[in-house]
mmCIF file of C-alpha atoms in Angstrom:
data_model
loop_
_atom_site.group_PDB
_atom_site.id
_atom_site.type_symbol
_atom_site.label_atom_id
_atom_site.label_comp_id
_atom_site.label_asym_id
_atom_site.label_seq_id
_atom_site.Cartn_x
_atom_site.Cartn_y
_atom_site.Cartn_z
ATOM 1 C CA MET A 6 106.247 104.055 117.346
ATOM 2 C CA ALA A 7 104.556 104.462 114.094
ATOM 3 C CA ARG A 8 105.230 103.578 110.590
ATOM 4 C CA TYR A 9 104.796 104.448 107.581
ATOM 5 C CA VAL A 10 105.652 103.841 103.970
ATOM 6 C CA THR A 11 106.849 107.000 101.702
ATOM 7 C CA TYR A 12 109.360 107.948 98.537
ATOM 8 C CA SER A 13 111.214 111.558 98.058
ATOM 9 C CA GLN A 14 111.701 111.000 94.034
ATOM 10 C CA THR A 15 109.642 109.402 91.707
ATOM 11 C CA GLY A 16 110.149 106.377 90.334
ATOM 12 C CA GLY A 17 110.349 102.566 90.414
ATOM 13 C CA PRO A 18 108.963 100.778 93.234
ATOM 14 C CA GLU A 19 113.000 100.733 94.930
ATOM 15 C CA VAL A 20 111.544 104.274 96.080
ATOM 16 C CA LEU A 21 108.867 103.637 98.190
ATOM 17 C CA GLU A 22 110.392 103.038 101.995
ATOM 18 C CA VAL A 23 109.295 101.886 105.283
ATOM 19 C CA GLN A 24 109.861 104.820 108.119
ATOM 20 C CA ASP A 25 109.500 105.013 111.784
ATOM 21 C CA GLY A 26 107.458 107.737 113.174
ATOM 22 C CA PRO A 27 105.576 109.697 116.387
ATOM 23 C CA ASP A 28 102.385 107.968 116.641
ATOM 24 C CA PRO A 29 100.572 110.564 115.437
ATOM 25 C CA VAL A 30 98.006 113.021 117.285
ATOM 26 C CA PRO A 31 94.243 113.856 115.234
ATOM 27 C CA GLY A 32 93.849 118.443 114.874
ATOM 28 C CA ALA A 33 90.526 119.271 115.286
ATOM 29 C CA GLY A 34 87.766 117.035 113.670
ATOM 30 C CA GLN A 35 90.213 115.258 112.707
ATOM 31 C CA VAL A 36 90.664 110.723 113.987
ATOM 32 C CA VAL A 37 93.143 108.794 114.305
ATOM 33 C CA VAL A 38 92.546 105.816 112.517
ATOM 34 C CA GLU A 39 94.345 101.922 113.028
ATOM 35 C CA ILE A 40 95.556 101.173 110.347
ATOM 36 C CA ARG A 41 94.657 96.961 109.967
ATOM 37 C CA ALA A 42 95.228 97.039 106.491
ATOM 38 C CA ALA A 43 95.855 98.754 103.133
ATOM 39 C CA GLY A 44 93.664 98.666 100.025
ATOM 40 C CA VAL A 45 96.707 98.262 97.005
ATOM 41 C CA ASN A 46 95.806 100.508 94.118
ATOM 42 C CA PRO A 47 97.217 101.197 90.576
ATOM 43 C CA ILE A 48 96.653 105.919 91.260
ATOM 44 C CA ASP A 49 99.299 104.447 93.921
ATOM 45 C CA TRP A 50 102.177 103.361 91.466
ATOM 46 C CA LYS A 51 100.747 105.206 89.134
ATOM 47 C CA LEU A 52 101.261 108.811 90.760
ATOM 48 C CA ARG A 53 105.013 106.746 92.231
ATOM 49 C CA ALA A 54 106.448 106.501 88.785
ATOM 50 C CA GLY A 55 105.204 109.656 87.602
ATOM 51 C CA ILE A 56 102.677 108.714 85.231
ATOM 52 C CA ARG A 57 100.588 110.381 87.024
ATOM 53 C CA PRO A 58 101.287 114.220 87.573
ATOM 54 C CA SER A 59 102.093 115.548 90.182
ATOM 55 C CA GLY A 60 103.087 118.918 91.944
ATOM 56 C CA PRO A 61 106.829 119.436 93.465
ATOM 57 C CA PHE A 62 107.939 117.441 96.311
ATOM 58 C CA GLU A 63 108.157 118.941 98.892
ATOM 59 C CA GLU A 64 108.276 117.234 101.675
ATOM 60 C CA PRO A 65 108.312 113.071 101.938
ATOM 61 C CA ARG A 66 105.037 111.574 99.857
ATOM 62 C CA ARG A 67 103.071 109.081 101.366
ATOM 63 C CA VAL A 68 101.579 106.540 100.056
ATOM 64 C CA GLY A 69 97.654 104.818 99.726
ATOM 65 C CA PHE A 70 93.684 105.817 99.734
ATOM 66 C CA ASP A 71 92.172 103.825 100.789
ATOM 67 C CA GLY A 72 92.096 101.239 103.725
ATOM 68 C CA ALA A 73 90.632 100.113 107.063
ATOM 69 C CA GLY A 74 91.039 100.061 110.670
ATOM 70 C CA VAL A 75 89.788 101.401 114.466
ATOM 71 C CA ILE A 76 89.428 104.736 115.041
ATOM 72 C CA SER A 77 92.035 104.805 118.439
ATOM 73 C CA ALA A 78 92.239 108.679 119.217
ATOM 74 C CA VAL A 79 89.208 111.162 117.983
ATOM 75 C CA GLY A 80 90.343 115.065 117.629
ATOM 76 C CA PRO A 81 87.942 118.034 119.498
ATOM 77 C CA ASP A 82 84.924 119.117 117.859
ATOM 78 C CA VAL A 83 84.511 115.403 116.190
ATOM 79 C CA ASP A 84 80.311 114.108 116.900
ATOM 80 C CA GLY A 85 79.987 111.086 116.118
ATOM 81 C CA CYS A 86 82.997 108.513 115.996
ATOM 82 C CA SER A 87 84.638 106.784 119.011
ATOM 83 C CA VAL A 88 87.894 105.069 119.814
ATOM 84 C CA GLY A 89 86.984 101.472 119.428
ATOM 85 C CA ASP A 90 84.933 101.409 115.950
ATOM 86 C CA GLU A 91 85.740 99.758 113.284
ATOM 87 C CA VAL A 92 85.784 101.496 109.702
ATOM 88 C CA VAL A 93 86.263 101.963 106.285
ATOM 89 C CA VAL A 94 89.373 105.103 105.448
ATOM 90 C CA GLU A 95 88.685 105.768 101.910
ATOM 91 C CA ASN A 96 90.148 109.396 99.525
ATOM 92 C CA THR A 97 92.866 109.502 102.483
ATOM 93 C CA GLN A 98 96.610 109.537 101.650
ATOM 94 C CA GLY A 99 98.933 108.221 103.611
ATOM 95 C CA THR A 100 97.103 104.797 104.510
ATOM 96 C CA TYR A 101 100.198 102.605 103.646
ATOM 97 C CA ALA A 102 100.924 102.831 107.603
ATOM 98 C CA THR A 103 99.778 101.614 110.921
ATOM 99 C CA HIS A 104 98.102 104.995 111.725
ATOM 100 C CA VAL A 105 96.498 108.173 109.280
ATOM 101 C CA VAL A 106 94.606 110.859 110.056
ATOM 102 C CA ALA A 107 91.629 110.648 108.379
ATOM 103 C CA SER A 108 88.219 113.797 109.016
ATOM 104 C CA PRO A 109 84.789 111.882 109.300
ATOM 105 C CA GLU A 110 83.350 112.641 106.773
ATOM 106 C CA ASN A 111 86.018 109.596 104.883
ATOM 107 C CA LEU A 112 84.830 106.995 106.993
ATOM 108 C CA THR A 113 82.233 104.306 106.655
ATOM 109 C CA ALA A 114 81.295 102.205 109.742
ATOM 110 C CA LYS A 115 82.704 98.481 109.347
ATOM 111 C CA PRO A 116 79.675 95.738 109.479
ATOM 112 C CA ALA A 117 81.608 92.964 111.753
ATOM 113 C CA GLY A 118 80.294 90.949 109.189
ATOM 114 C CA VAL A 119 82.903 92.391 106.572
ATOM 115 C CA ASP A 120 87.009 91.335 107.751
ATOM 116 C CA PHE A 121 89.337 94.166 106.939
ATOM 117 C CA GLU A 122 90.926 92.899 104.294
ATOM 118 C CA VAL A 123 87.961 93.203 102.169
ATOM 119 C CA ALA A 124 86.906 96.929 103.798
ATOM 120 C CA ALA A 125 90.225 97.937 102.421
ATOM 121 C CA ALA A 126 89.441 96.438 99.082
ATOM 122 C CA LEU A 127 86.097 98.192 98.329
ATOM 123 C CA GLY A 128 87.489 101.885 98.362
ATOM 124 C CA VAL A 129 88.350 102.714 94.672
ATOM 125 C CA PRO A 130 87.090 100.048 92.561
ATOM 126 C CA VAL A 131 83.796 100.457 93.852
ATOM 127 C CA ALA A 132 83.372 103.992 94.246
ATOM 128 C CA THR A 133 84.900 104.078 89.856
ATOM 129 C CA ALA A 134 82.334 101.331 89.301
ATOM 130 C CA TYR A 135 79.472 103.011 91.039
ATOM 131 C CA GLN A 136 79.910 106.157 89.740
ATOM 132 C CA VAL A 137 80.609 105.732 86.464
ATOM 133 C CA LEU A 138 77.644 102.611 85.523
ATOM 134 C CA ALA A 139 75.690 105.621 86.980
ATOM 135 C CA SER A 140 77.217 108.171 85.009
ATOM 136 C CA LEU A 141 76.462 106.089 82.083
ATOM 137 C CA GLU A 142 72.630 105.379 83.108
ATOM 138 C CA VAL A 143 73.539 101.464 83.210
ATOM 139 C CA GLY A 144 70.127 100.259 84.007
ATOM 140 C CA GLU A 145 67.637 97.869 83.477
ATOM 141 C CA GLY A 146 67.140 96.281 80.130
ATOM 142 C CA ASP A 147 70.714 97.176 79.418
ATOM 143 C CA ARG A 148 73.402 95.711 77.600
ATOM 144 C CA LEU A 149 77.083 96.269 78.681
ATOM 145 C CA LEU A 150 80.027 96.088 76.727
ATOM 146 C CA LEU A 151 82.330 95.944 79.005
ATOM 147 C CA HIS A 152 85.782 96.299 78.114
ATOM 148 C CA GLY A 153 88.759 94.278 81.186
ATOM 149 C CA GLY A 154 86.737 92.902 83.714
ATOM 150 C CA SER A 155 88.709 91.304 85.316
ATOM 151 C CA GLY A 156 90.520 93.899 87.610
ATOM 152 C CA ALA A 157 88.850 95.735 90.828
ATOM 153 C CA VAL A 158 86.870 97.881 88.787
ATOM 154 C CA GLY A 159 85.844 95.861 86.065
ATOM 155 C CA GLN A 160 84.453 92.643 89.276
ATOM 156 C CA ALA A 161 83.038 95.775 90.235
ATOM 157 C CA ALA A 162 80.914 96.865 87.731
ATOM 158 C CA ILE A 163 79.827 93.579 86.614
ATOM 159 C CA GLN A 164 78.349 93.044 89.885
ATOM 160 C CA LEU A 165 76.842 96.489 90.514
ATOM 161 C CA ALA A 166 75.159 96.816 86.573
ATOM 162 C CA ARG A 167 73.652 93.076 87.039
ATOM 163 C CA SER A 168 71.676 94.563 90.472
ATOM 164 C CA ARG A 169 70.648 97.824 87.430
ATOM 165 C CA GLY A 170 68.773 95.184 85.906
ATOM 166 C CA ALA A 171 71.877 95.036 82.537
ATOM 167 C CA GLU A 172 73.660 92.137 81.357
ATOM 168 C CA VAL A 173 76.968 92.117 80.493
ATOM 169 C CA VAL A 174 79.640 90.744 78.495
ATOM 170 C CA ALA A 175 83.306 90.867 79.534
ATOM 171 C CA THR A 176 86.769 90.710 77.746
ATOM 172 C CA ALA A 177 89.266 88.886 79.229
ATOM 173 C CA SER A 178 91.920 86.386 79.599
ATOM 174 C CA GLU A 179 90.868 83.208 79.082
ATOM 175 C CA SER A 180 92.273 81.714 82.508
ATOM 176 C CA ASN A 181 89.742 84.366 84.022
ATOM 177 C CA HIS A 182 86.997 83.507 82.173
ATOM 178 C CA GLU A 183 85.342 81.586 84.798
ATOM 179 C CA ARG A 184 85.814 84.296 87.823
ATOM 180 C CA LEU A 185 83.496 86.399 85.162
ATOM 181 C CA ARG A 186 81.250 83.338 84.631
ATOM 182 C CA GLU A 187 80.652 82.682 88.582
ATOM 183 C CA LEU A 188 79.961 86.552 88.937
ATOM 184 C CA GLY A 189 77.332 86.928 86.297
ATOM 185 C CA ALA A 190 79.075 87.720 83.404
ATOM 186 C CA THR A 191 79.710 86.266 79.669
ATOM 187 C CA PRO A 192 83.401 86.536 79.223
ATOM 188 C CA VAL A 193 85.125 87.430 76.204
ATOM 189 C CA ALA A 194 88.518 85.933 74.622
ATOM 190 C CA TYR A 195 90.819 88.968 74.001
ATOM 191 C CA GLY A 196 93.009 89.468 70.753
ATOM 192 C CA GLU A 197 92.775 89.278 67.189
ATOM 193 C CA GLY A 198 88.574 88.550 65.758
ATOM 194 C CA LEU A 199 87.230 90.257 68.850
ATOM 195 C CA LEU A 200 84.381 92.322 67.288
ATOM 196 C CA GLU A 201 83.269 88.690 65.467
ATOM 197 C CA ARG A 202 83.241 87.193 68.775
ATOM 198 C CA LEU A 203 81.129 89.812 71.015
ATOM 199 C CA ARG A 204 78.720 89.987 68.060
ATOM 200 C CA GLU A 205 78.297 86.203 68.712
ATOM 201 C CA ALA A 206 78.236 87.046 72.494
ATOM 202 C CA SER A 207 75.249 88.953 71.644
ATOM 203 C CA PRO A 208 73.159 88.792 69.264
ATOM 204 C CA GLU A 209 71.153 92.122 70.433
ATOM 205 C CA GLY A 210 73.911 94.480 70.065
ATOM 206 C CA TYR A 211 74.337 96.036 72.974
ATOM 207 C CA THR A 212 73.460 99.303 74.079
ATOM 208 C CA VAL A 213 76.355 100.732 76.312
ATOM 209 C CA SER A 214 80.153 100.252 76.872
ATOM 210 C CA LEU A 215 83.170 100.625 79.975
ATOM 211 C CA ASP A 216 86.196 100.314 79.255
ATOM 212 C CA CYS A 217 89.293 99.353 82.151
ATOM 213 C CA ALA A 218 91.402 97.379 79.718
ATOM 214 C CA GLY A 219 93.208 100.386 77.777
ATOM 215 C CA THR A 220 93.583 99.138 74.936
ATOM 216 C CA ASP A 221 92.327 99.984 71.057
ATOM 217 C CA GLU A 222 91.068 97.105 70.248
ATOM 218 C CA ALA A 223 88.801 97.506 73.374
ATOM 219 C CA LEU A 224 88.299 101.637 71.332
ATOM 220 C CA GLU A 225 87.535 100.377 67.933
ATOM 221 C CA THR A 226 85.086 97.713 68.681
ATOM 222 C CA SER A 227 82.757 100.044 71.085
ATOM 223 C CA LEU A 228 82.858 102.265 68.847
ATOM 224 C CA GLU A 229 81.711 99.674 66.575
ATOM 225 C CA LEU A 230 78.799 98.196 68.203
ATOM 226 C CA VAL A 231 77.474 100.996 70.808
ATOM 227 C CA GLU A 232 76.739 104.586 70.405
ATOM 228 C CA ARG A 233 79.034 106.931 71.358
ATOM 229 C CA GLY A 234 77.600 108.984 73.588
ATOM 230 C CA ARG A 235 76.352 105.489 75.775
ATOM 231 C CA ILE A 236 80.947 104.608 75.662
ATOM 232 C CA GLY A 237 83.762 105.716 78.117
ATOM 233 C CA THR A 238 86.748 104.821 79.868
ATOM 234 C CA ILE A 239 88.317 104.629 83.355
ATOM 235 C CA VAL A 240 92.143 104.847 81.518
ATOM 236 C CA GLN A 241 92.704 106.392 78.083
ATOM 237 C CA GLY A 242 91.016 109.260 79.261
ATOM 238 C CA ALA A 243 92.471 111.733 77.338
ATOM 239 C CA GLN A 244 92.327 109.785 73.985
ATOM 240 C CA TYR A 245 88.585 110.069 74.437
ATOM 241 C CA HIS A 246 88.365 112.989 75.663
ATOM 242 C CA GLU A 247 89.571 114.297 72.015
ATOM 243 C CA MET A 248 86.706 112.306 70.725
ATOM 244 C CA GLY A 249 84.110 113.040 72.117
ATOM 245 C CA LEU A 250 83.503 110.372 74.750
ATOM 246 C CA GLN A 251 83.217 110.536 78.151
ATOM 247 C CA ALA A 252 85.703 109.792 80.477
ATOM 248 C CA TRP A 253 86.464 109.573 84.225
ATOM 249 C CA SER A 254 90.045 109.315 86.353
ATOM 250 C CA GLY A 255 92.730 107.641 83.829
ATOM 251 C CA GLY A 256 94.054 110.511 82.506
ATOM 252 C CA SER A 257 91.474 112.383 81.502
ATOM 253 C CA PRO A 258 91.928 116.312 81.175
ATOM 254 C CA GLU A 259 88.291 116.914 83.280
ATOM 255 C CA PRO A 260 87.616 117.227 86.340
ATOM 256 C CA LEU A 261 85.225 114.241 87.935
ATOM 257 C CA THR A 262 81.573 117.436 88.350
ATOM 258 C CA PRO A 263 80.582 117.669 92.524
ATOM 259 C CA GLU A 264 77.703 114.890 91.315
ATOM 260 C CA GLN A 265 80.348 112.559 90.049
ATOM 261 C CA GLN A 266 82.475 113.546 93.364
ATOM 262 C CA GLY A 267 78.884 112.655 95.212
ATOM 263 C CA LEU A 268 78.563 109.814 93.863
ATOM 264 C CA ARG A 269 81.704 107.612 94.069
ATOM 265 C CA ASP A 270 81.543 109.677 98.310
ATOM 266 C CA GLU A 271 78.025 107.843 98.657
ATOM 267 C CA ALA A 272 79.313 104.009 96.992
ATOM 268 C CA ILE A 273 81.032 102.325 99.746
ATOM 269 C CA ALA A 274 78.745 103.246 102.265
ATOM 270 C CA GLU A 275 75.903 101.388 99.894
ATOM 271 C CA VAL A 276 77.906 98.452 98.804
ATOM 272 C CA LEU A 277 79.526 98.211 102.218
ATOM 273 C CA PRO A 278 76.261 96.236 103.620
ATOM 274 C CA LEU A 279 75.674 94.221 100.252
ATOM 275 C CA VAL A 280 78.790 92.728 100.514
ATOM 276 C CA ALA A 281 77.752 91.501 104.957
ATOM 277 C CA MET A 282 74.494 89.741 103.072
ATOM 278 C CA GLY A 283 77.133 87.749 100.655
ATOM 279 C CA GLU A 284 75.489 89.848 97.446
ATOM 280 C CA PHE A 285 78.856 91.049 96.718
ATOM 281 C CA GLU A 286 82.086 89.669 96.377
ATOM 282 C CA VAL A 287 86.138 91.280 96.628
ATOM 283 C CA GLU A 288 88.535 89.329 94.470
ATOM 284 C CA ILE A 289 91.486 89.191 97.856
ATOM 285 C CA GLY A 290 94.530 88.927 95.660
ATOM 286 C CA ARG A 291 97.075 88.544 97.487
ATOM 287 C CA VAL A 292 98.063 89.935 101.559
ATOM 288 C CA MET A 293 101.473 91.464 102.630
ATOM 289 C CA LYS A 294 103.518 92.648 105.096
ATOM 290 C CA LEU A 295 104.072 96.450 105.106
ATOM 291 C CA ASP A 296 106.961 95.616 104.490
ATOM 292 C CA ASP A 297 106.521 93.924 101.119
ATOM 293 C CA VAL A 298 105.587 97.479 99.281
ATOM 294 C CA VAL A 299 108.162 97.209 97.755
ATOM 295 C CA GLU A 300 106.816 94.002 95.287
ATOM 296 C CA ALA A 301 103.175 94.811 96.285
ATOM 297 C CA HIS A 302 103.913 97.813 93.887
ATOM 298 C CA ARG A 303 105.640 95.738 91.410
ATOM 299 C CA ILE A 304 103.082 92.969 90.857
ATOM 300 C CA SER A 305 100.227 95.282 90.560
ATOM 301 C CA GLN A 306 102.537 97.444 88.279
ATOM 302 C CA GLN A 307 102.726 93.632 86.121
ATOM 303 C CA GLY A 308 99.743 92.845 86.670
ATOM 304 C CA GLY A 309 101.199 89.970 87.820
ATOM 305 C CA VAL A 310 97.606 89.003 90.066
ATOM 306 C CA ARG A 311 93.844 89.070 89.639
ATOM 307 C CA GLY A 312 92.270 90.310 92.689
ATOM 308 C CA LYS A 313 93.027 93.343 95.425
ATOM 309 C CA ILE A 314 96.847 93.390 97.419
ATOM 310 C CA VAL A 315 95.736 93.947 100.501
ATOM 311 C CA LEU A 316 99.346 95.218 102.671
ATOM 312 C CA VAL A 317 98.438 94.088 107.377
ATOM 313 C CA PRO A 318 101.058 96.256 108.746
#
């Protein structure tokens, strides 16, 4: 018997239910993955809450897009996948479950040295950071102004930008500054006087900016310090789009281009070896049981933990 998290209407975390159901059977070109861990992302609760628009309900909707586990069944016409393979799952709806049906193109082999919880935490944050840095052409000699450096996307962006040869100044609350230093960024506190503190942190100025915070001060300071063509956001998409700035996700009316989606698709395979070698870190904020999904969403929505929340069946 499999177990799944579903909801049949938008609303608060309490609309989530853990339901029993038959073990899934893969169709042609599909596999079933027994989920060992699932990553909780903001997009999950934004869809559940109706903050991010979605279509009308025709059946209970499953939750989660990132996970890691072991292939337990392989359907017809599948090459390169075998029962027992340990894999990372991305872009697959319904990972808050004991089992999920997935397409092989959404799976990446999990290195033996990477545990399931860490592997499940990579998907959306790493793919997002990887794509936006490439789209902003961050590289050697750049000085990146990163708003919201302590979140999952922010932490990934710091490490990937540093690997591209950029210097990073990242904003965060003071309680998170030591974590940013560990990742190689110069931390700066939010709040009144931010512009002056940012100028002090990088007297040479900034060449590129990424907003993962979504605040007015993030936008205002970026416009003051960075050329408009190299300012981007993942959280205030509609506003940035209206101003002619770059925006991906976060309510942007423009979907990802095929090139941008291709960058997201390749990200996990590029980063997993770095994780296995200890050259890329993923901070797990909390590991919770699947049955505690309502509380997990409540904590995530309130920003009550730094690092990724991971659910285990």
